XYZ file of C-alpha atoms in Angstrom:
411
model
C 0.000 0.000 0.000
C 2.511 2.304 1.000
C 4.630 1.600 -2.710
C 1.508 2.692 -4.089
C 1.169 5.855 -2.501
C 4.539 6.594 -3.504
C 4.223 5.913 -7.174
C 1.009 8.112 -7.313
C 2.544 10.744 -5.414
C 4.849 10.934 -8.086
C 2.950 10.846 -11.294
C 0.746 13.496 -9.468
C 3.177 16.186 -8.558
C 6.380 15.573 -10.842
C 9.000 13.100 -11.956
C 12.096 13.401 -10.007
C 15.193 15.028 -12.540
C 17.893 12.604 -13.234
C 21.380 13.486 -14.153
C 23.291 10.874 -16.305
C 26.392 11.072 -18.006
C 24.480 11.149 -21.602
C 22.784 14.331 -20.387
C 25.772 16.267 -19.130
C 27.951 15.476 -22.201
C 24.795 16.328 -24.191
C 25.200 20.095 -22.312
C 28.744 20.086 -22.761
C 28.907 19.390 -26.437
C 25.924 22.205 -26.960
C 27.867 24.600 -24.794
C 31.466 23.460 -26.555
C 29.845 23.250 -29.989
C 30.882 26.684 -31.262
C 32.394 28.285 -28.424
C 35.756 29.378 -29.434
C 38.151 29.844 -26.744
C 40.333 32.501 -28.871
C 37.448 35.091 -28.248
C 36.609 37.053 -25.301
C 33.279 35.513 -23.882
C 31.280 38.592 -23.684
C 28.037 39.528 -26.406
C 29.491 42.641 -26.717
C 33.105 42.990 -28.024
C 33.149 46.914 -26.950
C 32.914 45.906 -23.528
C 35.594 44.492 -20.873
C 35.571 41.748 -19.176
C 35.358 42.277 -15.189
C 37.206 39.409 -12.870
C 36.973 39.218 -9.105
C 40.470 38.038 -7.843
C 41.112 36.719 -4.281
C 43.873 35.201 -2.857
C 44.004 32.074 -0.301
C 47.029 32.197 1.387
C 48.213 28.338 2.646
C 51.321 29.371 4.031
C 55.141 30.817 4.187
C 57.435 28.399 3.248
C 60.385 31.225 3.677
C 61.499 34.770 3.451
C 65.232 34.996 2.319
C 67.004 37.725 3.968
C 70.081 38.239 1.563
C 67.958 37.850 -1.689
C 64.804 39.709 -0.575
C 63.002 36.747 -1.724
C 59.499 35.913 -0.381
C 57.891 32.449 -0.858
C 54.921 31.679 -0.689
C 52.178 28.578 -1.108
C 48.398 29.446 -2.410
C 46.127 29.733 -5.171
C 43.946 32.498 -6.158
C 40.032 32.364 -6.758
C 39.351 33.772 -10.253
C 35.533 34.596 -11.140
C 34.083 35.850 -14.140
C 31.016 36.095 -16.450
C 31.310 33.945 -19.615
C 28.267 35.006 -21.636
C 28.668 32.243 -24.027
C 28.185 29.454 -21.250
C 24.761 29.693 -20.412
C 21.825 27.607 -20.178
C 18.645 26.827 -18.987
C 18.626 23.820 -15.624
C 14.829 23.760 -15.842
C 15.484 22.380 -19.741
C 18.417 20.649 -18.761
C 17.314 18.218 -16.477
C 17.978 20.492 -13.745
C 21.996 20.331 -14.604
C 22.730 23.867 -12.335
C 26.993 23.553 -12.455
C 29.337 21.763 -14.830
C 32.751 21.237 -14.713
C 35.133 21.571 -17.342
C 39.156 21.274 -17.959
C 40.966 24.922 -17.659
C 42.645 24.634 -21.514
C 39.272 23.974 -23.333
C 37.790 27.546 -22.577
C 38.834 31.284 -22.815
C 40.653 32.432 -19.170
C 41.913 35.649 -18.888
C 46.127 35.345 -18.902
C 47.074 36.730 -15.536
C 50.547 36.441 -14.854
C 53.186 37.050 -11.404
C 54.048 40.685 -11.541
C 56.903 40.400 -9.355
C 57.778 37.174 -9.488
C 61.606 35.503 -9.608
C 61.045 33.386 -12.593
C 59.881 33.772 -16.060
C 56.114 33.563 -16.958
C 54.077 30.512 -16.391
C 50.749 29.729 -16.583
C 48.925 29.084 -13.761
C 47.285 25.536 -13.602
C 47.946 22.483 -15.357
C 46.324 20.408 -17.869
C 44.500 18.555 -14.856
C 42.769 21.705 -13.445
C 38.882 22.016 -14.064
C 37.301 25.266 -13.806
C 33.713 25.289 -12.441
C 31.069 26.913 -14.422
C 27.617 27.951 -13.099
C 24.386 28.136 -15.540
C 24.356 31.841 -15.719
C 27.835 31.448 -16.918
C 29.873 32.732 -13.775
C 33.042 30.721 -14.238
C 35.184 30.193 -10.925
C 39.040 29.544 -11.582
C 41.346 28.333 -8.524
C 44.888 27.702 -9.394
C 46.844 26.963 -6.924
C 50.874 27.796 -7.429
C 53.954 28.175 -5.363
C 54.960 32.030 -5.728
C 57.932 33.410 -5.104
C 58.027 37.376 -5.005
C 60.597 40.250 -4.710
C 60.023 41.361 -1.301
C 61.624 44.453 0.275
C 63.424 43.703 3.762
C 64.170 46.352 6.154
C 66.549 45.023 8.643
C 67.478 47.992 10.535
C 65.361 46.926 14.075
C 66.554 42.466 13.082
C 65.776 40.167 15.131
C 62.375 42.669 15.777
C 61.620 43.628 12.144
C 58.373 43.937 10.398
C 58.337 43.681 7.032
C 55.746 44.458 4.209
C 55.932 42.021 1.170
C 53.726 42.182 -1.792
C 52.414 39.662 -4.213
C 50.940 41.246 -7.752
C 49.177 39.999 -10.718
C 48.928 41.652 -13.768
C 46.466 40.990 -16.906
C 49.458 40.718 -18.929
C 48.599 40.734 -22.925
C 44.998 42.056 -22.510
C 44.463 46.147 -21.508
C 41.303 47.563 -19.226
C 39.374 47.982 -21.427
C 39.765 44.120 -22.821
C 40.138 43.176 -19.584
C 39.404 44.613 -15.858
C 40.236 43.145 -12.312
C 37.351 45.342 -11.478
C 37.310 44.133 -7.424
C 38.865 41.580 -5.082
C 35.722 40.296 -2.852
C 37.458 38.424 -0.440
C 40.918 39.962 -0.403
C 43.197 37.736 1.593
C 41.778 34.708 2.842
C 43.306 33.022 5.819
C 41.325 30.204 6.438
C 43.343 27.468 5.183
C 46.557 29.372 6.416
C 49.345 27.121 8.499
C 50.858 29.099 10.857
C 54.840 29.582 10.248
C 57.719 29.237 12.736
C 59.619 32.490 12.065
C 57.100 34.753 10.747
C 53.590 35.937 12.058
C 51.046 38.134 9.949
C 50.022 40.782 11.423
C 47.705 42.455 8.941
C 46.513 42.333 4.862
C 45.590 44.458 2.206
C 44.657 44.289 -0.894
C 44.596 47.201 -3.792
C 43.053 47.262 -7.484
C 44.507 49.208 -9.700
C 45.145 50.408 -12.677
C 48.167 51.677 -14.215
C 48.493 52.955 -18.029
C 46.571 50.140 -19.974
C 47.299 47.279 -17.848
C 45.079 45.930 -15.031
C 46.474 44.771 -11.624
C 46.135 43.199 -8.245
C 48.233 43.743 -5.245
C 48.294 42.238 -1.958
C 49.977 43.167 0.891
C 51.000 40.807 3.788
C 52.246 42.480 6.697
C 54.400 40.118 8.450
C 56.678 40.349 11.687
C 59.558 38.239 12.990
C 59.326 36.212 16.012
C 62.587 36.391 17.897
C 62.760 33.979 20.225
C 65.002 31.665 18.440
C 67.449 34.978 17.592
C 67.372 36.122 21.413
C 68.503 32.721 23.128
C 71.213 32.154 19.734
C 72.610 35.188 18.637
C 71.664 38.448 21.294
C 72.404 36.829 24.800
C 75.769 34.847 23.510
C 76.506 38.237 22.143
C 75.982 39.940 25.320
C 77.884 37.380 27.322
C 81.016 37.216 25.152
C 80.671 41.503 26.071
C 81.393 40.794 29.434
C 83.617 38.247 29.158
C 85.879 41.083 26.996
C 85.354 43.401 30.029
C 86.662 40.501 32.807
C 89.495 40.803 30.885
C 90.860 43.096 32.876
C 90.071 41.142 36.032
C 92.627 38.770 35.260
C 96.294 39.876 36.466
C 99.334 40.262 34.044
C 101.324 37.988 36.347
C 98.337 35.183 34.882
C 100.115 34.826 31.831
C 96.928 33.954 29.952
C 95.232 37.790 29.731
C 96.456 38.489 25.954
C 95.309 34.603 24.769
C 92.047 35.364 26.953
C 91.462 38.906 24.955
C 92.439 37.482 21.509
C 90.189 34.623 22.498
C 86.964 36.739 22.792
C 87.800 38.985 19.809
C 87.576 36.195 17.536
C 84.381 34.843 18.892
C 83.007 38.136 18.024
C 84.319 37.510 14.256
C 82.796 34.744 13.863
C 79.430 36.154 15.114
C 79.861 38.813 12.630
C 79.936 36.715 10.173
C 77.248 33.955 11.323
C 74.889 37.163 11.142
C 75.951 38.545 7.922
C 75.135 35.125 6.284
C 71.481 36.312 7.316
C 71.102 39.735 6.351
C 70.918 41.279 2.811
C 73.170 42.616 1.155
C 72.696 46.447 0.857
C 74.064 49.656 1.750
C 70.653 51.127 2.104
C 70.022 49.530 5.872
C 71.937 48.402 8.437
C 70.743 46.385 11.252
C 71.513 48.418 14.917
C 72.357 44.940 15.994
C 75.552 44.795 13.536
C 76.015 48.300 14.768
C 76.020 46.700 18.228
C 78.195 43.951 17.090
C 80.721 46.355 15.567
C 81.065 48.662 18.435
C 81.894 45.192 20.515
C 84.442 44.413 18.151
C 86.185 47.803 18.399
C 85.905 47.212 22.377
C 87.691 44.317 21.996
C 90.496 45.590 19.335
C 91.112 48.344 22.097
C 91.711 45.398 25.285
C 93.851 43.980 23.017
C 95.669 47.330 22.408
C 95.657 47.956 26.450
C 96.807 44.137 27.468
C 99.630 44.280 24.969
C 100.670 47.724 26.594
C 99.955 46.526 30.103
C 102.000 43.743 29.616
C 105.165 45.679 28.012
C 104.637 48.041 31.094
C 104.603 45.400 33.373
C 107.855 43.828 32.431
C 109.967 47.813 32.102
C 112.683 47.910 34.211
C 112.408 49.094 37.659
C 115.024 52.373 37.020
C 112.832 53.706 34.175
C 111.066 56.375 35.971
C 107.081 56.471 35.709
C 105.573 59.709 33.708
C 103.309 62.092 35.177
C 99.968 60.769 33.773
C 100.903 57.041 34.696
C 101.332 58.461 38.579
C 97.975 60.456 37.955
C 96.063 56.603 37.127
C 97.990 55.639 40.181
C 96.646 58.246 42.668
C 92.805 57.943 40.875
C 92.960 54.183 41.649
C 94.291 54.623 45.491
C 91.828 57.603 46.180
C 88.836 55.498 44.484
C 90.483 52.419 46.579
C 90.677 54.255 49.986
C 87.629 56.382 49.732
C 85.535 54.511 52.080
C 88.425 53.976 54.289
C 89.018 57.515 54.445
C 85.414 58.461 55.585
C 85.580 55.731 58.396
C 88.943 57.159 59.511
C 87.779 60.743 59.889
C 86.149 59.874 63.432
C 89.157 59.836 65.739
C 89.649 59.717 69.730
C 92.137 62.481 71.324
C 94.990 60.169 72.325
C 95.048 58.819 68.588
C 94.965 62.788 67.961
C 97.983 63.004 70.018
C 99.987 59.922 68.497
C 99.168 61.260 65.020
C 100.808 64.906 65.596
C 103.592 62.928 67.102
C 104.231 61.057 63.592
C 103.418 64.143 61.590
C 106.321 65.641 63.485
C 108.429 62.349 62.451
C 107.339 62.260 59.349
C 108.198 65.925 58.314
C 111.705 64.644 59.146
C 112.133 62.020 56.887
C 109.762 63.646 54.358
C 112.468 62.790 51.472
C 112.798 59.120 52.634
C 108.733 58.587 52.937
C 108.380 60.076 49.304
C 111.310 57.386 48.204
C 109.256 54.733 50.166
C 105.483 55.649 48.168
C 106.612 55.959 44.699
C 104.820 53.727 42.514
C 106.082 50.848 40.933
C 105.380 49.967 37.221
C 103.033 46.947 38.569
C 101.133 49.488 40.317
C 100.475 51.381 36.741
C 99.747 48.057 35.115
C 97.289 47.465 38.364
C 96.313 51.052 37.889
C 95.162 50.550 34.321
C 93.251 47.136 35.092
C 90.838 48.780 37.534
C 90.227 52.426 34.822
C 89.737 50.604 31.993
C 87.648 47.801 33.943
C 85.009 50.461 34.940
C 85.311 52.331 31.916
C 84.464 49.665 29.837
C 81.646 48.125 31.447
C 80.017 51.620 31.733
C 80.861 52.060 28.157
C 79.081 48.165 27.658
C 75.739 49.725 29.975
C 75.467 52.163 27.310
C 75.654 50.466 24.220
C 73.606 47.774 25.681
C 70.906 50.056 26.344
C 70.742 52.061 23.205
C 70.458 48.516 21.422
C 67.651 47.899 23.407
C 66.153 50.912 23.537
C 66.048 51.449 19.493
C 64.757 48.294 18.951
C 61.911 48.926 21.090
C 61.157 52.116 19.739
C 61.689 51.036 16.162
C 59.507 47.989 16.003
């Protein structure tokens, strides 16, 4: 009983619509059967044809530094109107979207404006483009790109860069051709989130420039420098220390020159681990190879100062000492004794007494006291290690904290 019901239910309000093979390559051959790829699909010839170009961005395989090289992985959503592929569902068996291969109708030639490599089309012979009855075609090619990409280094490891990827209608002009709008811009749906780089923002701009249409969109990408910090700053900023302890070390060691030349040549090679990463151009230069530099010069001048101390250290005893040697002498006792001094201001009377008692003595054998204080050349050399200690690790503070600083500021 209930079969029954079905079957009239059926013959009373409509077959149900079928879609075989036979029928679709039926609509395909009608569609096919004069439609000439060579000719833009619009009625009227005076007219352009408008696309609607998106891009779906899968993710950031790189970004070389020294090349200015961006790569990326996506494929862009192409939509147009092709006039000549239209057709009825209702007489069509209800057939509503077809699907046919990219190379057997007319698609606009967009090319990579700024890409590395020559010209090539997008898709393959494989790709199908999907066409709608009211003859909207929808295009997705998808395409490893690789664009010219701008890199400001000046704030590295905490740069932000701006890299752009543009297509460009390439044989046809605006008024054969128009990328009139880009509905969906950037889409990041599908995108797989990269190690190095985050996005921070995207834009996308239609243009046109002269006769030829374009598309350009902007990624806005910054680096995350976590992996830069722990390899590159804080070794950095150790080995600076270690070229200021230097000094802690006494010439009678017999290691302090191998210890300074040590240092300086770790700082060479960080120089050059780091300019393996950066571009090569005159027109920025990162404040961290600033940074690096100025290290570098710190450590060409403790070389400079341990070779001296050392040829000071061994000068005969009968060579008298210059004036601004004993100067670096005095500085060193007074900074020495300073807290002494203040403790030793505080005095009882009898101490008062014994102390005008060896003034008087000592105004006797003023000559022989003089004799007994003069400064030996290992007091100089001693002299030298505690200046140049202090002055170079306030020197370090401040370069240190400018790095810091700028970087901030700048990114």
């Amino acid at each position: 009983m209930a079969a029954i019901s079905t079957v009239f239910a059926v013959c009373l309000f409509g077959g149900v619509n079928s879609q075989t093979p036979v029928q679709v390559k039926s609509l395909v051959d009608n569609l096919l059967s004069n439609y000439d790829k060579r000719i833009r699909p619009v009625e009227d010839q005076t007219l352009p044809v408008i696309l609607d170009v998106s891009f779906s961005l899968i993710s950031i395989i790189g970004v070389d530094e020294v090349n200015e090289k961006l790569e990326t992985s996506g494929y862009l959503t192409i939509q147009w109107t092709d006039s000549l592929l239209r057709w009825d569902p209702a007489s069509n068996n209800g057939i509503s979207t077809i699907f046919l291969p990219q190379n057997d109708i007319w698609k606009p030639d967009i090319v990579l404006g700024n890409g590395f490599k020559k010209f090539e089309e997008f898709g393959g012979s494989f790709y199908n483009v999907e066409v709608e009855s009211f003859g909207n075609v929808f295009w997705k090619p998808f395409q490893v790109f690789e664009t010219q990409c701008s890199i400001d280094t000046t704030y590295y490891p905490y740069d932000r860069e701006v890299c752009e990827i543009v297509f460009v209608v390439w044989s046809y002009t605006v008024i054969e051709v128009e990328i009139f709008k880009s509905a969906n811009g950037i889409n990041l749906n599908e995108y797989t989130e990269s190690g190095v780089w985050e996005i921070t923002r995207t834009d996308v701009k239609v243009s046109k420039e002269s006769v030829e249409s374009k598309v350009t969109f902007s990624i806005h990408i910054k680096r995350k420098p976590f992996y830069y910090i722990f390899n590159i700053m804080i070794p950095i900023l150790f080995l600076g220390m270690l070229t200021i302890f230097v000094f802690a070390l006494p010439v009678d060691a017999g290691e302090k020159m191998s210890y300074a030349m040590t240092v300086f040549l770790s700082f060479a090679v960080f120089l050059t681990i780091i300019n393996t990463l950066l571009p090569v151009s005159s027109e920025t230069t990162p404040v961290l190879s600033i940074y690096l530099l100025m290290q570098m010069t710190m450590s060409i001048l403790v070389l400079f100062i341990t070779a001296l101390q050392i040829r000071l250290h061994h000068r005969d005893t009968s060579v008298p000492i210059s004036k601004p040697f004993r100067f670096m002498v005095r500085l060193m006792h007074y900074f020495h004794c300073r807290k002494s001094c203040k403790t030793s201001k505080t005095i009882s009377p009898a101490e008062n007494k014994d102390s005008e008692y060896r003034d008087n003595f000592d105004s006797m054998g003023e000559t022989s006291q003089e004799e007994k204080n003069r400064p030996e050349w290992k007091d100089v050399t001693s002299a030298i290690d505690f200046l140049a200690f202090w002055s170079f690790f306030l020197l370090y503070l401040c370069l240190t904290v400018y790095l810091f600083a700028t970087i901030i500021r700048g990114s």
